[in-house]
Structures are given as C-alpha cells and as structure tokens.
C-alpha cells in the first residue's frame, strides 16, 4: 500500500511544504500512542489550570500541545505556529516557509470517557524575508496551502488536503501512514444532521426552522426522515460527514450574543472548511463561506454549518432570507 511519503512524492507541492506535513504527521503518530495509553500512562484528568479559551485544560491538552510545538520548532520551513492552547503565536526565528496553526487535542472533554478525539491543523504561507508577527497569521482560510486532522478512534487516521482533493491515511502497527481513502467526496444530499440539541432554545430562528424540519421528517415539509448524531468532538463529527455525508452545525446562540459561535476560526473552522470544500461540500458560518472570513483575532470564534452541499445551502438560504 502507498505510504504518506509515496503520496507526497507524487504531489507537485514544494518540498518544504511536504516536510511540514511529514512533521505534523509524525507528531500525530506520537500523540496517537500517548492518547491510547490513557490511564495506563497517568495521562487522564485535569492539568489543573485554565487555558486562554477560559477552559479547564486536560493533562493531554498540555502534553499534546508540547509535542506539536516541539515538532514545529525543529521543522526548518516553519517560521511560526499558533495553538488553541497558547495565548499568542510562537516564532522560530526562521523566515519564509510556513505558518502552522493547530488544535492539538480537539474534543478533549471526551478523553476521560474514551470517545474519539483528534488533532486539527492548518498550514498558511509565511511572509518572505522577515520573522512573522501575529498579524501575519490573520489570513482568510482561502490562503491555506494545506490542512487536515488526525482522528484517534478505532483506527487512527490522518485526513489531508493540499488543495487537490482529500485523502485519508490509516496508521499501521509499524507507525506507517498508509493511503486508504482517495479523493473523499461528500454526497450532495443527506438524512443525517449533527447539532447539540440541548442548545435548541438559544438558536436563531432560521436554525430553529431548519432543525424543526429535520425533526418533523416525513410528516413535515422535508418529506423524509432524518437521523441525528452528536459526538461532541468536532473531528469525529466532521470525519463522519466526510465519510458518508451529513450536516454539522455549531451555530451562533443568544447565550453570548457577541460571540459568533463556540468553535475557533483559525484552527478548527478554516481547516475543516477547506477539507469539506475540497470534498465537494459547503462550509459556512450559516450565511457565507467560512474560508472568506477575514480574521481579526488569533482565537476568534466562528459559527459553523458544514457538510452536504444542498443541505448547507438550504440553511444558508433560510439564514439570508
Ligand atoms: P458541546 C470540543 O470541546 C469542541 O470544541 C468541539 O470539538 C465539539 O464539536 C464542540 O466543542 C462540542 O461542544 O457544547 O456540544 O460540548
């Protein structure tokens, strides 16, 4: 079977980009082993402090952030990186090459109950000839040169795009990433929606209407029954959408009206939006493509409605009407 190395060897991308992807994949191999060791290695539970997101950090949030950060520091084409777990960007002193943003362990609230979690990453061009500043990271998602995630589930998989389709690699017992999924494609229609229903009373009216239509199923205007899923790990929910279609939503809600949504643009919304668009789906903030959002802050949040194109388009038309 083809390895990630074989695959990258066939891509017309710059060797420097390929080495960044190889470095991220290598870190994810290590993270997979650390995550699966769980309680045996004493890695579960709280790290005992609050991160920049005002969320309680798990031990594995810290461990995995350190693993990825160390890997980025030692990867020559990386000029700087940003993490969900770090208040601001870190520069490597090198110039040119690439900027990497990542969520080292997405869904970590699921760790202690052994539910799939993942690492999400986004790769952007670095400014030429100078050490990057935080402002250099604030590029719209359309500027990403590559993006992907690792999902630590029954299999550990790496799902990756270099802007020419979406490819899946499965981690072997010999720590090789084997190409197992070529050109993932999201069906245009679906009968499966993913949203945290406990927030229903807080959503904007168009989202209420859309979900209500799904719940009414055959008895309502949709004329077909729907299924619902909510894993509460974005990586796992989006992976399911990439594998079999569906619509994933984390919309704005009125509990924090000044906050666009819960998920973060730079290392959750943008990389997932690139993957979904590359797989023939749509990814919006309910109104417009996520990839067109101009970032203002490193840790800014974004509403997310992504997946099967026709379903996302329906939400978008309801929201814009
Ligand atoms: P809720 C995990 O904490 C996360 O950031 C995403 O991975 C996931 O989709 C979402 O939050 C789950 O949020 O409010 O349902 O727990």
Coordinates of C-alpha atoms and ligand atoms in Angstrom, one line a residue:
X1 CA 0.0 0.0 0.0
X2 CA 1.1 3.6 -0.6
X3 CA 2.5 5.4 2.3
X4 CA 2.1 9.2 3.1
X5 CA 5.6 9.6 1.8
X6 CA 4.8 7.9 -1.5
X7 CA 1.7 10.1 -1.8
X8 CA 3.6 13.3 -1.1
X9 CA 6.3 12.3 -3.6
X10 CA 3.6 12.4 -6.3
X11 CA 2.3 15.9 -5.3
X12 CA 3.5 19.0 -7.2
X13 CA 3.8 20.8 -3.9
X14 CA 7.1 22.4 -2.7
X15 CA 9.4 20.0 -0.8
X16 CA 9.3 22.4 2.2
X17 CA 5.5 22.0 2.5
X18 CA 5.9 18.3 2.3
X19 CA 8.3 18.3 5.2
X20 CA 5.9 20.3 7.3
X21 CA 3.2 17.8 6.6
X22 CA 5.5 15.0 7.4
X23 CA 6.5 16.7 10.7
X24 CA 2.8 17.2 11.7
X25 CA 2.0 13.5 10.8
X26 CA 5.0 12.4 12.8
X27 CA 3.7 14.4 15.8
X28 CA 0.3 12.8 15.4
X29 CA 1.8 9.3 15.4
X30 CA 3.3 10.1 18.8
X31 CA 0.0 11.7 20.0
X32 CA -1.9 8.6 19.0
X33 CA 0.3 6.5 21.2
X34 CA 0.1 8.9 24.1
X35 CA -3.7 9.2 23.8
X36 CA -4.2 5.4 23.6
X37 CA -2.1 4.9 26.7
X38 CA -4.6 6.9 28.7
X39 CA -4.9 5.9 32.3
X40 CA -2.0 3.4 32.0
X41 CA 0.4 6.4 31.5
X42 CA -1.5 8.5 34.0
X43 CA -2.4 10.9 31.2
X44 CA -6.1 11.3 32.0
X45 CA -7.8 14.0 34.1
X46 CA -7.3 17.7 34.6
X47 CA -4.0 19.6 34.2
X48 CA -5.3 21.9 37.0
X49 CA -5.3 25.2 35.1
X50 CA -7.4 27.3 32.7
X51 CA -6.2 28.0 29.2
X52 CA -6.5 31.1 27.0
X53 CA -10.0 29.8 26.0
X54 CA -11.1 30.0 29.7
X55 CA -11.5 26.3 29.6
X56 CA -10.1 23.8 32.1
X57 CA -7.0 22.1 30.5
X58 CA -6.7 18.4 30.5
X59 CA -3.3 16.8 31.0
X60 CA -3.4 15.6 27.4
X61 CA -4.1 19.1 26.1
X62 CA -0.8 20.1 27.6
X63 CA 1.2 17.0 26.6
X64 CA 0.0 17.1 23.0
X65 CA 0.5 20.8 22.7
X66 CA 4.1 20.4 23.8
X67 CA 4.6 17.5 21.3
X68 CA 3.3 19.5 18.4
X69 CA 5.1 22.7 19.5
X70 CA 8.5 20.9 19.8
X71 CA 8.0 19.4 16.4
X72 CA 7.2 22.8 14.8
X73 CA 10.3 24.3 16.5
X74 CA 12.5 21.7 14.9
X75 CA 10.9 21.7 11.4
X76 CA 13.0 24.0 9.3
X77 CA 10.3 25.5 6.9
X78 CA 8.1 26.5 9.9
X79 CA 8.5 30.3 10.6
X80 CA 5.9 30.3 13.3
X81 CA 3.0 28.5 14.9
X82 CA -0.2 29.1 16.9
X83 CA -2.1 26.7 19.1
X84 CA -5.5 26.7 20.8
X85 CA -3.5 26.2 24.0
X86 CA -1.1 29.1 23.6
X87 CA -2.1 32.7 24.2
X88 CA -0.1 34.1 21.3
X89 CA 1.9 32.9 18.3
X90 CA 5.4 31.5 18.7
X91 CA 8.1 32.3 16.1
X92 CA 11.0 30.1 15.4
X93 CA 13.4 32.8 14.3
X94 CA 13.3 31.5 10.8
X95 CA 11.8 33.4 7.9
X96 CA 9.8 32.4 4.8
X97 CA 8.3 29.0 4.6
X98 CA 5.0 28.4 6.5
X99 CA 2.8 29.2 9.5
X100 CA 1.1 26.4 11.2
X101 CA -2.0 26.7 13.5
X102 CA -3.4 23.7 15.4
X103 CA -5.8 22.4 18.0
X104 CA -3.6 19.7 19.5
X105 CA -6.4 17.7 21.0
X106 CA -9.9 18.7 19.9
X107 CA -12.7 17.2 21.9
X108 CA -10.5 16.6 24.9
X109 CA -13.6 16.7 27.2
X110 CA -14.2 13.2 25.7
X111 CA -10.8 11.8 26.6
X112 CA -11.7 10.7 30.1
X113 CA -14.7 8.7 28.7
X114 CA -12.7 7.1 25.9
X115 CA -14.6 8.8 23.0
X116 CA -12.7 9.7 19.7
X117 CA -10.7 12.9 19.8
X118 CA -8.3 14.5 17.2
X119 CA -5.7 17.0 16.2
X120 CA -6.6 19.7 13.7
X121 CA -4.0 21.6 11.7
X122 CA -3.8 24.4 9.1
X123 CA -0.8 25.5 7.1
X124 CA -0.5 29.1 5.8
X125 CA 2.2 30.8 3.8
X126 CA 4.7 32.8 6.0
X127 CA 5.8 36.3 5.0
X128 CA 9.0 36.4 3.0
X129 CA 12.2 37.8 4.4
X130 CA 11.2 38.6 8.0
X131 CA 10.1 36.9 11.2
X132 CA 6.3 36.7 11.2
X133 CA 4.1 38.7 13.6
X134 CA 0.7 37.6 14.9
X135 CA -0.9 39.8 12.3
X136 CA 0.7 37.6 9.6
X137 CA -1.4 34.6 10.8
X138 CA -4.7 36.5 10.2
X139 CA -5.2 35.4 6.7
X140 CA -8.6 34.2 5.3
X141 CA -8.9 30.4 5.1
X142 CA -8.7 30.5 1.3
X143 CA -5.0 31.2 1.8
X144 CA -4.4 27.8 3.4
X145 CA -1.9 25.8 1.3
X146 CA -2.8 22.6 3.2
X147 CA -5.0 21.4 6.1
X148 CA -6.0 18.3 7.8
X149 CA -6.7 16.4 11.0
X150 CA -5.8 13.2 12.8
X151 CA -8.6 11.3 14.4
X152 CA -7.8 9.0 17.3
X153 CA -10.6 6.5 17.1
X154 CA -11.0 2.7 16.5
X155 CA -8.4 3.5 13.8
X156 CA -6.0 6.4 13.9
X157 CA -6.4 8.3 10.6
X158 CA -4.8 11.3 9.0
X159 CA -7.2 13.2 6.6
X160 CA -5.3 15.7 4.5
X161 CA -5.7 18.1 1.6
X162 CA -3.1 20.0 -0.4
X163 CA -5.9 21.8 -2.3
X164 CA -6.3 19.0 -4.8
X165 CA -8.7 16.6 -3.2
X166 CA -9.0 15.0 0.3
X167 CA -7.0 11.9 1.1
X168 CA -7.2 9.5 4.1
X169 CA -4.2 7.6 5.7
X170 CA -4.5 4.9 8.3
X171 CA -1.8 4.5 10.9
X172 CA -0.3 1.0 10.8
X173 CA 1.1 -1.0 13.7
X174 CA 4.5 -0.2 12.3
X175 CA 3.8 3.6 12.6
X176 CA 3.4 4.0 8.8
X177 CA 0.6 6.2 7.4
X178 CA -1.0 4.0 4.7
X179 CA -3.1 5.6 1.9
X180 CA -6.6 4.0 2.5
X181 CA -9.0 6.7 1.2
X182 CA -8.6 8.5 -2.1
X183 CA -10.5 11.7 -3.1
X184 CA -13.1 11.6 -0.4
X185 CA -16.4 13.0 -1.7
X186 CA -19.3 14.3 0.4
X187 CA -22.8 13.4 -1.1
X188 CA -24.8 16.5 -2.0
X189 CA -27.8 15.3 0.0
X190 CA -28.1 13.7 3.4
X191 CA -30.6 12.5 6.0
X192 CA -28.2 13.0 8.9
X193 CA -27.8 16.2 11.0
X194 CA -25.4 16.8 13.8
X195 CA -26.0 19.6 16.4
X196 CA -26.1 19.8 20.2
X197 CA -29.9 19.8 20.6
X198 CA -29.7 20.9 24.3
X199 CA -29.0 24.4 22.9
X200 CA -32.2 24.5 20.8
X201 CA -33.9 27.3 22.6
X202 CA -30.9 29.6 22.2
X203 CA -30.5 29.3 18.4
X204 CA -31.5 32.0 15.9
X205 CA -34.9 31.4 14.2
X206 CA -33.6 30.1 10.8
X207 CA -31.6 27.3 12.6
X208 CA -34.7 26.5 14.7
X209 CA -36.7 26.3 11.5
X210 CA -34.2 24.1 9.7
X211 CA -33.8 21.6 12.6
X212 CA -37.5 21.6 13.2
X213 CA -37.9 20.5 9.5
X214 CA -35.5 17.6 10.2
X215 CA -37.3 16.6 13.3
X216 CA -40.7 16.6 11.5
X217 CA -39.2 14.3 8.9
X218 CA -41.8 12.6 6.6
X219 CA -44.7 14.4 8.4
X220 CA -43.2 17.8 7.5
X221 CA -42.1 19.9 4.5
X222 CA -38.9 17.9 4.1
X223 CA -40.8 14.8 3.2
X224 CA -38.1 12.5 4.5
X225 CA -37.0 11.3 7.9
X226 CA -33.6 12.4 9.4
X227 CA -31.2 10.8 11.8
X228 CA -29.2 12.8 14.4
X229 CA -25.7 12.3 15.7
X230 CA -23.6 14.4 18.2
X231 CA -20.3 13.1 19.3
X232 CA -19.1 16.5 20.7
X233 CA -15.7 16.0 19.1
X234 CA -15.7 18.2 16.0
X235 CA -13.0 15.9 14.4
X236 CA -15.2 12.8 14.8
X237 CA -18.4 14.5 13.7
X238 CA -16.7 16.1 10.6
X239 CA -15.0 12.8 9.8
X240 CA -18.4 11.1 9.6
X241 CA -19.6 13.9 7.3
X242 CA -16.5 13.4 5.0
X243 CA -17.0 9.6 5.0
X244 CA -20.8 9.4 4.4
X245 CA -22.3 12.9 4.2
X246 CA -24.3 14.9 6.7
X247 CA -24.6 18.4 8.1
X248 CA -22.6 19.5 11.1
X249 CA -23.7 22.7 12.9
X250 CA -22.4 24.7 15.8
X251 CA -24.4 28.0 15.2
X252 CA -24.4 31.3 17.0
X253 CA -26.7 31.3 20.0
X254 CA -28.1 34.0 22.2
X255 CA -26.4 33.0 25.4
X256 CA -23.4 35.0 24.3
X257 CA -24.8 37.3 21.6
X258 CA -21.4 38.9 20.9
X259 CA -19.7 35.6 20.2
X260 CA -20.2 34.3 16.7
X261 CA -20.1 30.7 17.8
X262 CA -18.2 28.2 20.0
X263 CA -15.6 26.9 17.5
X264 CA -12.4 28.7 16.6
X265 CA -11.8 30.0 13.2
X266 CA -8.0 29.7 12.7
X267 CA -7.5 26.0 13.8
X268 CA -11.0 24.5 13.6
X269 CA -13.3 26.3 11.2
X270 CA -10.8 27.1 8.5
X271 CA -9.0 23.7 8.2
X272 CA -12.3 21.8 8.3
X273 CA -13.9 24.2 5.8
X274 CA -11.0 23.6 3.3
X275 CA -11.3 19.9 3.7
X276 CA -15.1 20.0 3.2
X277 CA -15.0 22.3 0.2
X278 CA -12.2 20.1 -1.3
X279 CA -14.5 17.1 -0.9
X280 CA -17.4 18.8 -2.7
X281 CA -19.3 20.0 0.4
X282 CA -20.0 23.5 1.6
X283 CA -18.8 25.2 4.8
X284 CA -20.4 28.4 6.0
X285 CA -21.0 30.4 9.2
X286 CA -24.7 30.0 8.3
X287 CA -24.5 33.0 6.0
X288 CA -21.3 32.9 3.9
X289 CA -18.3 30.7 3.3
X290 CA -16.0 30.3 6.3
X291 CA -13.0 30.5 4.0
X292 CA -13.9 34.1 3.1
X293 CA -14.0 35.3 6.8
X294 CA -11.2 37.9 7.4
X295 CA -9.7 37.0 10.8
X296 CA -9.3 39.9 13.2
X297 CA -8.1 38.0 16.3
X298 CA -6.0 34.8 16.6
X299 CA -8.5 32.9 18.8
X300 CA -11.7 34.4 17.3
X301 CA -14.7 32.1 17.1
X302 CA -16.9 31.3 14.2
X303 CA -20.4 29.8 13.7
X304 CA -20.1 26.5 11.7
X305 CA -22.6 24.9 9.3
X306 CA -20.8 22.4 7.0
X307 CA -21.3 19.2 5.1
X308 CA -23.6 18.1 2.2
X309 CA -23.8 21.0 -0.2
X310 CA -27.6 21.0 -0.8
X311 CA -28.3 20.8 3.0
X312 CA -25.8 23.6 3.9
X313 CA -27.3 25.7 1.0
X314 CA -30.8 25.3 2.5
X315 CA -29.6 26.6 5.9
X316 CA -27.8 29.4 4.1
X317 CA -30.9 30.4 2.2
X318 CA -33.0 30.3 5.4
X319 CA -30.5 32.4 7.2
X320 CA -30.2 35.0 4.5
X321 CA -34.0 35.3 3.9
Ligands
LIG1 P1 -20.6 21.0 23.2 C1 -15.0 20.1 21.9 O1 -14.9 20.8 23.1 C2 -15.5 21.2 20.9 O2 -14.6 22.3 20.8 C3 -15.7 20.5 19.5 O3 -14.8 19.5 19.2 C4 -17.1 20.0 19.6 O4 -17.7 19.9 18.3 C5 -17.8 21.0 20.5 O5 -16.8 21.6 21.3 C6 -18.8 20.3 21.4 O6 -19.4 21.4 22.1 O7 -21.2 22.3 23.6 O8 -21.6 20.1 22.5 O9 -19.9 20.3 24.3

